[in-house]
mmCIF file of C-alpha atoms in Angstrom:
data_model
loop_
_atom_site.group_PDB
_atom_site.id
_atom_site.type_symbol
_atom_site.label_atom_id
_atom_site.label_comp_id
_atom_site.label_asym_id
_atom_site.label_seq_id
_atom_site.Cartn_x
_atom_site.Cartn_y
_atom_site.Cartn_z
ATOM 1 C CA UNK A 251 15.774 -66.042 48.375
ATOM 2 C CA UNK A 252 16.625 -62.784 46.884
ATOM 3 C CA UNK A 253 19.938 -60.866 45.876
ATOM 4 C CA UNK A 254 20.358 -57.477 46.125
ATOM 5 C CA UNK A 255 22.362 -54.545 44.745
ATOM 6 C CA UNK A 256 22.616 -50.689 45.531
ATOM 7 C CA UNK A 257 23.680 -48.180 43.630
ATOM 8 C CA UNK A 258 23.556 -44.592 45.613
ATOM 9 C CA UNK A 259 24.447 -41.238 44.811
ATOM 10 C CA UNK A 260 23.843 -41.509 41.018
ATOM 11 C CA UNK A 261 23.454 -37.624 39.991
ATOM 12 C CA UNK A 262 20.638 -38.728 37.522
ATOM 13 C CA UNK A 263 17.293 -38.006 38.155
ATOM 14 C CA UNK A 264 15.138 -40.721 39.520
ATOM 15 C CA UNK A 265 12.030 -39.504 37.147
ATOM 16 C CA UNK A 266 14.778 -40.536 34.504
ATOM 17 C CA UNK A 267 15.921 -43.726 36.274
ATOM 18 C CA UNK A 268 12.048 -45.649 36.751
ATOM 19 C CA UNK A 269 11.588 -45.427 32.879
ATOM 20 C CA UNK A 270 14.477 -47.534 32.448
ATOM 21 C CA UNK A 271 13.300 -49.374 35.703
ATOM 22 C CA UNK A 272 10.187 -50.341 34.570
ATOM 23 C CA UNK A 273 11.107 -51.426 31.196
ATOM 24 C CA UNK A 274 13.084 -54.232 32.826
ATOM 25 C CA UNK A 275 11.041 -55.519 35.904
ATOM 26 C CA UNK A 276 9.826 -59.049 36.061
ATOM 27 C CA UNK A 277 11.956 -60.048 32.825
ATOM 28 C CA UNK A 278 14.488 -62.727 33.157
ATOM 29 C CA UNK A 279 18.222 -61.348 33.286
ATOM 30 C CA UNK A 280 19.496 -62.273 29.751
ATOM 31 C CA UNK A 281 16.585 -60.660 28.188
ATOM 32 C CA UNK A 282 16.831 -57.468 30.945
ATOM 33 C CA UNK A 283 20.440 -57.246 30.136
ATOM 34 C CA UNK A 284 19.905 -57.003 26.561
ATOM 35 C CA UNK A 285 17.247 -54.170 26.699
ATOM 36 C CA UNK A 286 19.279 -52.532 28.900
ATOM 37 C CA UNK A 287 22.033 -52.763 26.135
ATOM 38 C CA UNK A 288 20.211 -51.616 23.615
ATOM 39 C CA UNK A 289 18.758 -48.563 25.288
ATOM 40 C CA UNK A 290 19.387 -45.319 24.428
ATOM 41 C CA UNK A 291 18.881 -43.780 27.891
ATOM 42 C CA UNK A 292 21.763 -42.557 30.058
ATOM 43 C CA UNK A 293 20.553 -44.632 33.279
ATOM 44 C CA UNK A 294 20.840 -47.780 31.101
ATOM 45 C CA UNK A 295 24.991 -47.572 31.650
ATOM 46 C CA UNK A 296 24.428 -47.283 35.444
ATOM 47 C CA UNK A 297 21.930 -50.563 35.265
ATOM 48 C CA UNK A 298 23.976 -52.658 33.309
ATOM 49 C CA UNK A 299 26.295 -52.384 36.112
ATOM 50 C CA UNK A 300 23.668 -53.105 38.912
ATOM 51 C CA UNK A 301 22.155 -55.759 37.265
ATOM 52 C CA UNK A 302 25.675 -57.406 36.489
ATOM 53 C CA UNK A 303 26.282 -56.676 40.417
ATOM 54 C CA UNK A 304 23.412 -58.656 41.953
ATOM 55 C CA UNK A 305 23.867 -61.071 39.568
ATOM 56 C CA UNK A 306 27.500 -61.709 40.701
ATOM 57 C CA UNK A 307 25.828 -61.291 44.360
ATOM 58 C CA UNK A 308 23.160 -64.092 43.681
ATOM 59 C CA UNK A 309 26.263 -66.381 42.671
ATOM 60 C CA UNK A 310 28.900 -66.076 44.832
ATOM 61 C CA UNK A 311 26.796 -65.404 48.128
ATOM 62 C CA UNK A 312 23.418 -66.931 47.670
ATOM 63 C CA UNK A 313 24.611 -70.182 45.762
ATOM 64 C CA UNK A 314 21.917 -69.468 43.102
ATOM 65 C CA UNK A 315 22.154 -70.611 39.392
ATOM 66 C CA UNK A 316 22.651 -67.464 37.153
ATOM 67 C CA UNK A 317 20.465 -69.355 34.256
ATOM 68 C CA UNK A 318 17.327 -68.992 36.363
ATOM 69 C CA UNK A 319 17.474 -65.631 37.766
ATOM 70 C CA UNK A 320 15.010 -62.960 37.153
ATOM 71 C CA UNK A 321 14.640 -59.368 37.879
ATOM 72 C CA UNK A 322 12.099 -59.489 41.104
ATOM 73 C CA UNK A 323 11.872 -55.241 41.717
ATOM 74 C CA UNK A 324 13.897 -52.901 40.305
ATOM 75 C CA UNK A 325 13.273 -49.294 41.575
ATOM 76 C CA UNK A 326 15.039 -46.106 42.342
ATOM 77 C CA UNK A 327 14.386 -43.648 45.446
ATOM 78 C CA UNK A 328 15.557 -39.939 45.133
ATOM 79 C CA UNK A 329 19.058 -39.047 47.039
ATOM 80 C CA UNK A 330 19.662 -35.745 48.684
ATOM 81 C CA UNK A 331 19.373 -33.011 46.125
ATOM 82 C CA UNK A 332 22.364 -30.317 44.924
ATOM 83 C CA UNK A 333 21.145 -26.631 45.262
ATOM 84 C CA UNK A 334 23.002 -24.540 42.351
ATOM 85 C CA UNK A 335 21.843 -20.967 41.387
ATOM 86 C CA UNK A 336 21.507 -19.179 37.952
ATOM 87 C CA UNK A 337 22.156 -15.917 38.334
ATOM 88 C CA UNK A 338 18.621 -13.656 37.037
ATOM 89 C CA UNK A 339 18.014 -9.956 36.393
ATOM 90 C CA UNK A 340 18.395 -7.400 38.961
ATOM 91 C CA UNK A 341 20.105 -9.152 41.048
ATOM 92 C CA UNK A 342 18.028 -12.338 41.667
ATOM 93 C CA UNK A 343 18.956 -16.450 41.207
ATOM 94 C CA UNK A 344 17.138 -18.585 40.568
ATOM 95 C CA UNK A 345 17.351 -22.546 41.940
ATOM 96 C CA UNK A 346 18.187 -25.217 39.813
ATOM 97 C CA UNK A 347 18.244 -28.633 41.563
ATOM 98 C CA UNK A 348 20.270 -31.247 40.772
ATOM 99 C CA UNK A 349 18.632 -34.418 41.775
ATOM 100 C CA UNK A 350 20.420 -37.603 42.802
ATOM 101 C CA UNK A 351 19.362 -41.467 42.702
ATOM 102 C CA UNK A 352 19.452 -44.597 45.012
ATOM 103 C CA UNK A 353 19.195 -47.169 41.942
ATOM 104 C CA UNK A 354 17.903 -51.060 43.535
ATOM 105 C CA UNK A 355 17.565 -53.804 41.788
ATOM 106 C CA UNK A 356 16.670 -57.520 43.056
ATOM 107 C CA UNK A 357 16.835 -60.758 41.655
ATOM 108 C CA UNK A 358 15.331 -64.441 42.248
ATOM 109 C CA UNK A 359 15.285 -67.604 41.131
ATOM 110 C CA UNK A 360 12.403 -68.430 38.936
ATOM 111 C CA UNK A 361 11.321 -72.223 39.580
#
Protein backbone atom coordinates (compact mmCIF):
# COMPACT_ATOMS: atom_id res chain seq x y z
CA UNK A 1 0.00 0.00 0.00
CA UNK A 2 1.12 3.41 -0.84
CA UNK A 3 0.21 7.09 0.29
CA UNK A 4 0.23 9.81 -1.79
CA UNK A 5 0.53 13.61 -1.84
CA UNK A 6 0.29 16.41 -4.60
CA UNK A 7 1.51 19.51 -4.62
CA UNK A 8 0.51 21.52 -8.05
CA UNK A 9 1.07 24.82 -9.29
CA UNK A 10 4.39 25.43 -7.44
CA UNK A 11 5.98 28.44 -9.61
CA UNK A 12 9.45 26.73 -9.15
CA UNK A 13 11.05 25.13 -11.80
CA UNK A 14 10.88 21.41 -11.96
CA UNK A 15 14.78 21.25 -13.21
CA UNK A 16 15.09 22.88 -9.63
CA UNK A 17 12.56 20.60 -7.88
CA UNK A 18 14.23 16.76 -9.03
CA UNK A 19 17.60 17.85 -7.38
CA UNK A 20 15.92 18.07 -4.20
CA UNK A 21 13.80 15.00 -5.39
CA UNK A 22 16.42 12.81 -5.89
CA UNK A 23 18.39 13.57 -2.89
CA UNK A 24 15.53 12.11 -0.86
CA UNK A 25 14.14 9.00 -2.79
CA UNK A 26 14.25 5.59 -1.27
CA UNK A 27 15.40 7.07 2.26
CA UNK A 28 13.26 6.43 5.21
CA UNK A 29 11.12 9.60 6.32
CA UNK A 30 13.03 10.73 9.49
CA UNK A 31 16.22 10.73 7.67
CA UNK A 32 14.34 12.43 4.29
CA UNK A 33 12.85 14.95 6.57
CA UNK A 34 16.03 15.92 8.01
CA UNK A 35 17.90 16.46 4.65
CA UNK A 36 15.18 18.20 3.55
CA UNK A 37 15.69 20.48 6.68
CA UNK A 38 18.92 21.06 6.27
CA UNK A 39 18.89 21.99 2.62
CA UNK A 40 19.64 25.07 1.33
CA UNK A 41 17.42 24.87 -1.77
CA UNK A 42 14.16 26.80 -2.11
CA UNK A 43 12.04 23.54 -3.15
CA UNK A 44 13.16 22.01 0.19
CA UNK A 45 10.28 24.41 2.06
CA UNK A 46 7.66 23.13 -0.45
CA UNK A 47 8.83 19.27 0.38
CA UNK A 48 8.87 19.48 3.89
CA UNK A 49 5.31 20.18 3.51
CA UNK A 50 4.56 17.24 1.04
CA UNK A 51 6.40 14.87 2.79
CA UNK A 52 4.69 15.92 6.20
CA UNK A 53 1.32 15.61 3.99
CA UNK A 54 1.54 11.98 2.87
CA UNK A 55 2.82 11.16 5.93
CA UNK A 56 -0.33 12.45 7.75
CA UNK A 57 -2.16 10.66 4.62
CA UNK A 58 -0.42 7.21 5.31
CA UNK A 59 -1.79 7.60 9.03
CA UNK A 60 -5.03 8.71 9.15
CA UNK A 61 -6.29 6.97 5.81
CA UNK A 62 -4.12 4.00 5.17
CA UNK A 63 -3.78 2.83 8.93
CA UNK A 64 0.03 2.62 8.39
CA UNK A 65 2.67 3.04 11.22
CA UNK A 66 4.58 6.38 10.66
CA UNK A 67 7.91 4.58 12.20
CA UNK A 68 8.16 2.38 9.12
CA UNK A 69 7.43 4.56 6.29
CA UNK A 70 9.76 5.33 3.53
CA UNK A 71 9.90 7.59 0.63
CA UNK A 72 8.85 5.03 -2.40
CA UNK A 73 9.08 7.91 -5.59
CA UNK A 74 9.32 11.28 -5.22
CA UNK A 75 9.18 13.24 -8.56
CA UNK A 76 7.96 16.43 -10.05
CA UNK A 77 6.24 16.95 -13.63
CA UNK A 78 6.30 20.52 -15.21
CA UNK A 79 2.83 22.64 -14.86
CA UNK A 80 1.62 24.97 -17.52
CA UNK A 81 4.20 27.65 -18.08
CA UNK A 82 3.73 31.79 -17.53
CA UNK A 83 4.70 33.75 -20.75
CA UNK A 84 6.19 37.30 -19.53
CA UNK A 85 8.13 39.61 -21.96
CA UNK A 86 11.30 41.82 -21.48
CA UNK A 87 11.06 44.53 -23.42
CA UNK A 88 14.51 44.58 -26.15
CA UNK A 89 15.89 47.20 -28.52
CA UNK A 90 13.98 48.56 -31.32
CA UNK A 91 11.07 47.59 -30.35
CA UNK A 92 11.38 43.80 -29.77
CA UNK A 93 10.62 41.38 -26.37
CA UNK A 94 11.92 38.92 -25.66
CA UNK A 95 10.16 35.64 -23.72
CA UNK A 96 10.97 34.77 -20.41
CA UNK A 97 9.08 31.69 -19.11
CA UNK A 98 8.14 31.15 -15.89
CA UNK A 99 7.88 27.50 -15.28
CA UNK A 100 5.57 25.82 -12.79
CA UNK A 101 5.74 22.33 -10.83
CA UNK A 102 3.43 19.32 -9.99
CA UNK A 103 5.65 18.18 -6.85
CA UNK A 104 4.63 14.00 -5.91
CA UNK A 105 5.83 12.28 -3.40
CA UNK A 106 4.85 8.57 -2.18
CA UNK A 107 5.41 6.66 0.74
CA UNK A 108 5.33 2.83 1.97
CA UNK A 109 5.80 0.77 4.57
CA UNK A 110 9.14 -0.86 4.67
CA UNK A 111 8.76 -4.54 6.17
Amino acid sequence: MEAKAHLKFARISPRKVGIVCDLIRGKDVKTARAILANTPKAASELMIKVLDSAVANAENNHGMDPEKLYVSSTYANGGPILKRGMPRAQGRMYRINKRTSHITICVAERN
